[in-house]
Short mmCIF file of C-alpha atoms in Angstrom, two decimals:
data_model
loop_
_atom_site.label_atom_id
_atom_site.label_comp_id
_atom_site.label_asym_id
_atom_site.label_seq_id
_atom_site.Cartn_x
_atom_site.Cartn_y
_atom_site.Cartn_z
CA UNK A 1 51.46 24.01 -11.42
CA UNK A 2 48.59 22.31 -9.57
CA UNK A 3 49.12 21.31 -5.97
CA UNK A 4 48.08 17.74 -5.28
CA UNK A 5 49.56 17.20 -1.82
CA UNK A 6 50.19 19.15 1.35
CA UNK A 7 48.03 21.14 3.79
CA UNK A 8 46.78 23.60 1.15
CA UNK A 9 45.60 20.81 -1.14
CA UNK A 10 43.87 19.05 1.77
CA UNK A 11 42.12 22.27 2.76
CA UNK A 12 40.94 22.84 -0.82
CA UNK A 13 39.62 19.28 -1.08
CA UNK A 14 37.85 19.60 2.28
CA UNK A 15 36.26 22.87 1.17
CA UNK A 16 35.02 21.27 -2.06
CA UNK A 17 33.55 18.35 -0.11
CA UNK A 18 31.85 20.74 2.33
CA UNK A 19 30.38 22.85 -0.47
CA UNK A 20 29.22 19.73 -2.29
CA UNK A 21 27.58 18.37 0.86
CA UNK A 22 25.90 21.74 1.47
CA UNK A 23 24.44 21.89 -2.02
CA UNK A 24 23.33 18.27 -1.83
CA UNK A 25 21.63 18.87 1.52
CA UNK A 26 19.85 22.00 0.27
CA UNK A 27 18.67 20.06 -2.76
CA UNK A 28 17.46 17.23 -0.54
CA UNK A 29 15.56 19.54 1.83
CA UNK A 30 13.86 21.34 -1.06
CA UNK A 31 12.86 18.01 -2.57
CA UNK A 32 11.43 16.86 0.76
CA UNK A 33 9.54 20.12 1.13
CA UNK A 34 8.03 19.72 -2.33
CA UNK A 35 7.16 16.08 -1.66
CA UNK A 36 5.36 16.94 1.57
CA UNK A 37 3.57 19.82 -0.15
CA UNK A 38 2.40 17.63 -3.02
CA UNK A 39 1.26 14.88 -0.66
CA UNK A 40 -0.71 17.42 1.41
CA UNK A 41 -2.81 18.39 -1.63
CA UNK A 42 -6.41 17.22 -1.51
CA UNK A 43 -9.54 17.31 -3.66
CA UNK A 44 -9.42 17.26 -7.45
CA UNK A 45 -5.67 17.91 -7.79
CA UNK A 46 -4.78 14.79 -5.78
CA UNK A 47 -5.34 12.47 -8.72
CA UNK A 48 -2.34 14.06 -10.49
CA UNK A 49 0.03 13.91 -7.51
CA UNK A 50 1.16 10.25 -7.78
CA UNK A 51 1.94 10.71 -11.47
CA UNK A 52 4.00 13.83 -10.80
CA UNK A 53 6.04 12.05 -8.14
CA UNK A 54 6.58 9.01 -10.35
CA UNK A 55 7.62 11.27 -13.23
CA UNK A 56 10.13 13.08 -11.02
CA UNK A 57 11.59 9.76 -9.91
CA UNK A 58 11.79 8.57 -13.53
CA UNK A 59 13.62 11.74 -14.56
CA UNK A 60 16.17 11.22 -11.80
CA UNK A 61 16.84 7.66 -12.98
CA UNK A 62 17.01 8.26 -16.73
CA UNK A 63 18.79 11.59 -16.95
CA UNK A 64 22.54 11.97 -16.35
CA UNK A 65 23.88 14.41 -13.78
CA UNK A 66 23.53 18.07 -14.76
CA UNK A 67 25.51 20.50 -12.62
CA UNK A 68 23.44 23.67 -12.57
CA UNK A 69 23.37 26.40 -9.97
CA UNK A 70 20.05 26.59 -8.15
CA UNK A 71 18.84 29.76 -6.44
CA UNK A 72 17.68 27.97 -3.30
CA UNK A 73 16.37 31.09 -1.48
CA UNK A 74 14.20 31.90 -4.52
CA UNK A 75 12.89 28.34 -4.75
CA UNK A 76 12.15 28.34 -1.02
CA UNK A 77 10.26 31.64 -1.36
CA UNK A 78 8.14 30.13 -4.14
CA UNK A 79 7.12 26.88 -2.44
CA UNK A 80 7.17 27.69 1.30
CA UNK A 81 4.33 30.26 1.70
CA UNK A 82 1.47 27.99 0.49
CA UNK A 83 2.76 25.10 2.59
CA UNK A 84 3.14 27.27 5.70
CA UNK A 85 -0.36 28.69 5.20
CA UNK A 86 -1.72 25.15 5.10
CA UNK A 87 0.15 24.38 8.33
CA UNK A 88 -1.38 27.49 9.92
CA UNK A 89 -4.91 26.43 8.92
CA UNK A 90 -4.36 22.98 10.44
CA UNK A 91 -3.12 24.57 13.66
CA UNK A 92 -6.15 26.85 13.67
CA UNK A 93 -8.69 24.02 13.57
CA UNK A 94 -6.98 21.89 16.22
CA UNK A 95 -9.73 20.16 18.18
CA UNK A 96 -8.08 17.20 19.89
CA UNK A 97 -5.92 17.81 22.93
CA UNK A 98 -2.47 16.27 23.03
CA UNK A 99 -2.29 13.13 25.15
CA UNK A 100 0.62 11.10 26.43
CA UNK A 101 -0.61 7.98 24.64
CA UNK A 102 -0.87 9.84 21.32
CA UNK A 103 2.61 11.26 21.77
CA UNK A 104 3.99 7.83 22.61
CA UNK A 105 2.34 6.28 19.55
CA UNK A 106 3.70 9.06 17.32
CA UNK A 107 7.20 8.62 18.74
CA UNK A 108 7.19 4.82 18.33
CA UNK A 109 6.06 5.06 14.71
CA UNK A 110 8.75 7.67 14.02
CA UNK A 111 11.43 5.42 15.48
CA UNK A 112 10.16 2.51 13.39
CA UNK A 113 10.47 4.56 10.22
CA UNK A 114 13.90 5.78 11.28
CA UNK A 115 15.14 2.24 11.84
CA UNK A 116 13.72 1.08 8.52
CA UNK A 117 15.47 3.92 6.69
CA UNK A 118 18.73 3.63 8.58
CA UNK A 119 19.06 -0.15 8.52
CA UNK A 120 17.29 -0.94 5.26
CA UNK A 121 18.33 1.98 3.04
CA UNK A 122 21.59 3.00 4.68
CA UNK A 123 20.37 6.56 5.29
CA UNK A 124 22.45 8.44 7.93
CA UNK A 125 20.79 8.47 11.38
CA UNK A 126 19.89 12.18 11.46
CA UNK A 127 18.45 12.10 7.95
CA UNK A 128 16.56 8.88 8.73
CA UNK A 129 15.02 10.52 11.82
CA UNK A 130 13.93 13.59 9.82
CA UNK A 131 12.35 11.41 7.13
CA UNK A 132 10.67 9.28 9.79
CA UNK A 133 9.14 12.37 11.37
CA UNK A 134 7.77 13.49 8.00
CA UNK A 135 6.34 10.04 7.21
CA UNK A 136 4.66 9.83 10.62
CA UNK A 137 3.19 13.32 10.22
CA UNK A 138 1.67 12.30 6.89
CA UNK A 139 0.13 9.21 8.51
CA UNK A 140 -1.33 11.39 11.25
CA UNK A 141 -2.87 13.73 8.69
CA UNK A 142 -4.86 10.82 7.24
CA UNK A 143 -5.87 9.73 10.73
CA UNK A 144 -6.97 13.27 11.64
CA UNK A 145 -9.76 13.25 9.06
CA UNK A 146 -11.60 10.99 11.50
CA UNK A 147 -10.41 12.26 14.88
CA UNK A 148 -9.88 16.01 14.42
CA UNK A 149 -6.68 17.92 13.76
CA UNK A 150 -3.75 17.83 16.18
CA UNK A 151 -0.31 19.36 16.20
CA UNK A 152 1.20 15.93 15.44
CA UNK A 153 0.05 16.14 11.83
CA UNK A 154 2.00 19.31 11.02
CA UNK A 155 5.02 19.02 13.29
CA UNK A 156 7.22 17.40 10.66
CA UNK A 157 6.38 19.96 7.98
CA UNK A 158 7.05 22.90 10.25
CA UNK A 159 10.36 21.41 11.44
CA UNK A 160 11.44 20.89 7.83
CA UNK A 161 10.58 24.49 6.90
CA UNK A 162 12.55 25.84 9.87
CA UNK A 163 15.49 23.57 9.08
CA UNK A 164 15.54 24.79 5.50
CA UNK A 165 15.19 28.53 6.11
CA UNK A 166 16.12 29.41 9.66
CA UNK A 167 19.15 27.21 10.40
CA UNK A 168 22.59 27.13 8.86
CA UNK A 169 22.83 23.36 8.45
CA UNK A 170 26.58 23.31 7.80
CA UNK A 171 28.16 25.87 10.13
CA UNK A 172 26.12 26.87 13.13
CA UNK A 173 22.52 27.69 14.10
CA UNK A 174 21.44 31.21 13.34
CA UNK A 175 21.08 32.88 16.72
CA UNK A 176 19.00 35.63 15.14
CA UNK A 177 15.98 33.32 15.10
CA UNK A 178 15.27 33.91 18.76
CA UNK A 179 15.44 37.66 18.30
CA UNK A 180 13.32 37.60 15.14
CA UNK A 181 10.67 35.31 16.62
CA UNK A 182 8.83 38.09 18.46
CA UNK A 183 9.09 40.41 15.47
CA UNK A 184 7.67 37.72 13.20
CA UNK A 185 4.76 37.06 15.58
CA UNK A 186 3.96 40.77 15.87
CA UNK A 187 4.15 41.34 12.13
CA UNK A 188 2.02 38.26 11.49
CA UNK A 189 -0.68 39.47 13.88
CA UNK A 190 -0.80 42.86 12.16
CA UNK A 191 -0.84 41.41 8.64
CA UNK A 192 -3.48 38.86 9.64
CA UNK A 193 -5.75 41.54 11.11
CA UNK A 194 -5.36 43.79 8.08
CA UNK A 195 -5.86 40.81 5.80
CA UNK A 196 -9.19 39.94 7.41
CA UNK A 197 -10.45 43.52 7.10
CA UNK A 198 -9.43 43.67 3.44
CA UNK A 199 -10.91 40.23 2.69
CA UNK A 200 -14.28 41.44 3.97
CA UNK A 201 -14.34 43.90 1.06
CA UNK A 202 -13.82 41.12 -1.47
CA UNK A 203 -16.51 38.78 -2.77
CA UNK A 204 -16.57 35.34 -1.20
CA UNK A 205 -14.95 32.51 -3.09
CA UNK A 206 -11.98 32.69 -5.43
CA UNK A 207 -11.34 36.39 -4.85
CA UNK A 208 -10.73 35.90 -1.14
CA UNK A 209 -8.76 32.71 -1.68
CA UNK A 210 -6.39 34.31 -4.18
CA UNK A 211 -6.01 37.32 -1.91
CA UNK A 212 -4.95 35.03 0.95
CA UNK A 213 -2.47 33.29 -1.35
CA UNK A 214 -0.94 36.66 -2.19
CA UNK A 215 -0.96 37.58 1.49
CA UNK A 216 1.02 34.41 2.30
CA UNK A 217 3.74 35.40 -0.16
CA UNK A 218 3.72 39.00 1.05
CA UNK A 219 4.04 37.93 4.69
CA UNK A 220 6.98 35.66 3.91
CA UNK A 221 8.85 38.31 1.92
CA UNK A 222 8.06 41.03 4.46
CA UNK A 223 9.41 38.90 7.27
CA UNK A 224 12.62 38.15 5.38
CA UNK A 225 13.17 41.76 4.32
CA UNK A 226 12.85 43.24 7.82
CA UNK A 227 15.00 40.53 9.40
CA UNK A 228 12.17 38.59 11.05
CA UNK A 229 11.54 34.89 10.62
CA UNK A 230 9.74 34.32 7.33
CA UNK A 231 8.45 30.99 8.60
CA UNK A 232 6.97 32.46 11.79
CA UNK A 233 5.57 35.55 10.04
CA UNK A 234 3.75 33.52 7.39
CA UNK A 235 2.42 30.95 9.86
CA UNK A 236 1.21 33.62 12.29
CA UNK A 237 -0.47 35.54 9.46
CA UNK A 238 -2.33 32.44 8.30
CA UNK A 239 -3.29 31.51 11.86
CA UNK A 240 -4.65 35.00 12.53
CA UNK A 241 -6.62 35.10 9.27
CA UNK A 242 -8.11 31.68 9.98
CA UNK A 243 -9.03 32.13 13.65
CA UNK A 244 -9.91 35.83 13.70
CA UNK A 245 -11.67 35.61 10.34
CA UNK A 246 -13.74 32.65 11.53
CA UNK A 247 -14.75 34.40 14.74
CA UNK A 248 -15.91 37.57 12.97
CA UNK A 249 -17.80 35.69 10.26
CA UNK A 250 -15.40 35.96 7.32
CA UNK A 251 -15.27 32.17 7.05
CA UNK A 252 -18.68 30.65 7.93
CA UNK A 253 -17.30 27.10 8.22
CA UNK A 254 -13.93 25.40 8.38
CA UNK A 255 -14.45 24.24 4.80
CA UNK A 256 -14.41 27.87 3.66
CA UNK A 257 -10.91 28.50 5.06
CA UNK A 258 -8.47 29.29 2.23
CA UNK A 259 -6.34 26.29 1.23
CA UNK A 260 -3.67 27.49 -1.23
CA UNK A 261 -2.23 24.01 -1.77
CA UNK A 262 -5.52 22.98 -3.35
CA UNK A 263 -5.37 25.76 -5.95
CA UNK A 264 -4.52 24.57 -9.46
CA UNK A 265 -1.94 27.31 -10.02
CA UNK A 266 -0.05 26.39 -6.84
CA UNK A 267 -0.18 22.73 -7.80
CA UNK A 268 1.35 23.50 -11.21
CA UNK A 269 4.10 25.58 -9.57
CA UNK A 270 5.03 22.88 -7.07
CA UNK A 271 4.76 20.06 -9.60
CA UNK A 272 6.92 21.91 -12.13
CA UNK A 273 9.58 22.70 -9.54
CA UNK A 274 9.56 19.10 -8.34
CA UNK A 275 10.08 17.78 -11.87
CA UNK A 276 12.88 20.27 -12.49
CA UNK A 277 14.73 19.30 -9.32
CA UNK A 278 14.09 15.61 -9.98
CA UNK A 279 15.84 16.08 -13.33
CA UNK A 280 18.79 17.56 -11.45
CA UNK A 281 18.98 14.91 -8.71
CA UNK A 282 20.39 11.87 -10.46
CA UNK A 283 20.62 9.04 -7.93
CA UNK A 284 21.36 5.45 -8.99
CA UNK A 285 18.82 2.78 -8.15
CA UNK A 286 20.34 0.21 -5.80
CA UNK A 287 19.19 -2.91 -4.01
CA UNK A 288 19.72 -1.12 -0.70
CA UNK A 289 17.26 1.63 -1.62
CA UNK A 290 14.65 -0.89 -2.78
CA UNK A 291 15.06 -2.87 0.43
CA UNK A 292 14.65 0.33 2.45
CA UNK A 293 11.39 1.10 0.66
CA UNK A 294 10.04 -2.35 1.53
CA UNK A 295 11.04 -2.02 5.17
CA UNK A 296 9.48 1.42 5.29
CA UNK A 297 6.13 0.05 4.17
CA UNK A 298 6.39 -2.69 6.79
CA UNK A 299 7.07 0.03 9.39
CA UNK A 300 3.96 1.89 8.22
CA UNK A 301 1.82 -1.23 8.67
CA UNK A 302 3.18 -1.83 12.17
CA UNK A 303 2.70 1.86 12.95
CA UNK A 304 -0.99 1.68 12.08
CA UNK A 305 -1.43 -1.24 14.47
CA UNK A 306 0.42 0.67 17.21
CA UNK A 307 -1.74 3.74 16.62
CA UNK A 308 -4.95 1.73 16.88
CA UNK A 309 -3.73 0.08 20.05
CA UNK A 310 -2.56 3.19 21.90
CA UNK A 311 -5.05 5.71 20.48
CA UNK A 312 -8.17 3.82 19.33
CA UNK A 313 -10.41 5.49 16.76
CA UNK A 314 -14.14 5.98 17.40
CA UNK A 315 -16.09 2.91 16.34
CA UNK A 316 -18.18 4.82 13.81
CA UNK A 317 -15.09 5.85 11.80
CA UNK A 318 -12.93 2.77 12.26
CA UNK A 319 -12.16 1.14 8.93
CA UNK A 320 -11.15 -2.49 8.37
CA UNK A 321 -7.41 -2.93 8.74
CA UNK A 322 -6.70 -3.61 5.01
CA UNK A 323 -8.51 -0.42 3.98
CA UNK A 324 -6.77 1.60 6.67
CA UNK A 325 -3.39 0.30 5.49
CA UNK A 326 -4.18 1.30 1.92
CA UNK A 327 -5.30 4.80 2.86
CA UNK A 328 -2.18 5.58 4.85
CA UNK A 329 0.45 3.60 3.00
CA UNK A 330 -0.19 5.07 -0.42
CA UNK A 331 1.00 8.48 0.76
CA UNK A 332 3.81 7.02 2.82
CA UNK A 333 4.89 4.86 -0.14
CA UNK A 334 5.04 7.90 -2.43
CA UNK A 335 7.00 9.85 0.16
CA UNK A 336 9.52 7.05 0.58
CA UNK A 337 9.77 6.38 -3.15
CA UNK A 338 10.61 10.00 -3.80
CA UNK A 339 12.91 10.19 -0.79
CA UNK A 340 14.93 7.06 -1.50
CA UNK A 341 15.44 7.79 -5.17
CA UNK A 342 15.87 11.56 -4.99
CA UNK A 343 17.81 11.98 -1.73
CA UNK A 344 21.42 12.76 -2.80
CA UNK A 345 24.02 10.39 -1.41
CA UNK A 346 26.29 13.29 -0.43
CA UNK A 347 23.68 14.97 1.78
CA UNK A 348 24.61 14.98 5.46
CA UNK A 349 22.56 16.57 8.24
CA UNK A 350 24.25 17.62 11.46
CA UNK A 351 22.58 16.21 14.61
CA UNK A 352 22.64 19.61 16.31
CA UNK A 353 20.88 21.25 13.35
CA UNK A 354 18.10 18.65 13.41
CA UNK A 355 17.69 18.89 17.19
CA UNK A 356 17.42 22.67 17.02
CA UNK A 357 14.89 22.51 14.17
CA UNK A 358 12.68 20.15 16.19
CA UNK A 359 12.92 22.39 19.25
CA UNK A 360 12.08 25.52 17.27
CA UNK A 361 9.13 23.77 15.64
CA UNK A 362 7.71 22.94 19.07
CA UNK A 363 8.28 26.50 20.30
CA UNK A 364 6.67 27.91 17.17
CA UNK A 365 3.59 25.66 17.25
CA UNK A 366 2.70 26.34 20.86
CA UNK A 367 4.12 29.87 21.07
CA UNK A 368 1.99 31.17 18.21
CA UNK A 369 -1.15 29.74 19.73
CA UNK A 370 -0.35 31.22 23.16
CA UNK A 371 0.31 34.66 21.65
CA UNK A 372 -2.92 34.50 19.65
CA UNK A 373 -4.92 33.60 22.76
CA UNK A 374 -3.31 36.48 24.68
CA UNK A 375 -4.28 38.95 21.97
CA UNK A 376 -7.85 37.64 21.87
CA UNK A 377 -8.10 37.90 25.67
CA UNK A 378 -6.65 41.42 25.62
CA UNK A 379 -9.27 42.65 23.15
CA UNK A 380 -12.01 40.50 24.74
CA UNK A 381 -12.69 38.51 21.58
CA UNK A 382 -14.40 35.22 22.37
CA UNK A 383 -13.12 32.27 20.35
CA UNK A 384 -15.67 29.74 19.16
CA UNK A 385 -14.57 26.21 18.23
CA UNK A 386 -14.37 25.31 14.56
CA UNK A 387 -17.20 23.19 13.23
CA UNK A 388 -15.31 20.46 11.36
CA UNK A 389 -17.97 17.76 11.36
CA UNK A 390 -19.12 18.37 7.78
CA UNK A 391 -15.60 18.46 6.42
CA UNK A 392 -14.66 15.30 8.26
CA UNK A 393 -17.67 13.38 6.95
CA UNK A 394 -16.85 14.40 3.38
CA UNK A 395 -13.22 13.42 3.78
CA UNK A 396 -14.14 10.02 5.23
CA UNK A 397 -16.69 9.28 2.53
CA UNK A 398 -14.31 10.37 -0.24
CA UNK A 399 -11.64 8.02 1.04
#
């Protein structure tokens, strides 16, 4: 006899709803991670990215729901290391100092996106804020090609990675993160140093790049296996390889730094996983979602104006407003298209989980850099600034 009423039945129903929400949220976070990774790809693979995202969206609209169990830790281990390595490289080449005006502009644009998502698309407030942070970070990445890298361009990606791996989004934050932070930093420093010495023995070019890709996966798995933070270990390893390797001559220019996301094999892996999960995430197309997409694009346009007003670009790299809108909004539009149509309706993000992820992302970004500087000072290694002028000119001309 099946119980349909009473405390036991209510508890069972609540458990099912909680489990369903948990699975939906994990699916949503993985999809966001893949979207950000795909949109961070540059060079020759970029021309395929819009088609992959559109194909994933089409699969979600045309295919009925398929309830299949996904091994989320395995999927995270496959897609996170290349993305975290790319974050580490961006942190390594940071040239512009953080200013109050830049922070205010970033915050205003984030709030604009959050309002557009919450009011226009009916996304819950915490989820809307997370998506707004990611959209703003993508806009800042485009802007940084002309002004030099800052932490604002990678903050959203790092927060998303920490939220996915290091925080229990349904029960409580994992207190072990604070204890594993130091272990992850230490392990990352060691692996980064060893990685640089080994890379010197390899021929320049693809051999070193593929070695660094393997090192990213090894660092992530090593961190997880010993109980350290996989996110911190991988990011610290990439940061050490980039900065230490550049200072000892392994990488002659910033253009030579390994960029796993731009490798064709990594692109195929991320694109295939995105299409698979898009097939699993059947979300109906509604007027509300379409309206939210339109409002999001309006928020992006206003955000560009705010950015120009609070943090003006140098005159020699300032583009006409229509061209600037096109450059930034195409990535933002793809992010929002994928988000609106692939974000499961049952996904719910606890405010405390999001707040902790943002705090840990800040601690990680600045803590890793401080630890790296301390190590360099201890061993009397002089850091020379990255020469990014050539890379920036190529990026600007290609846009």
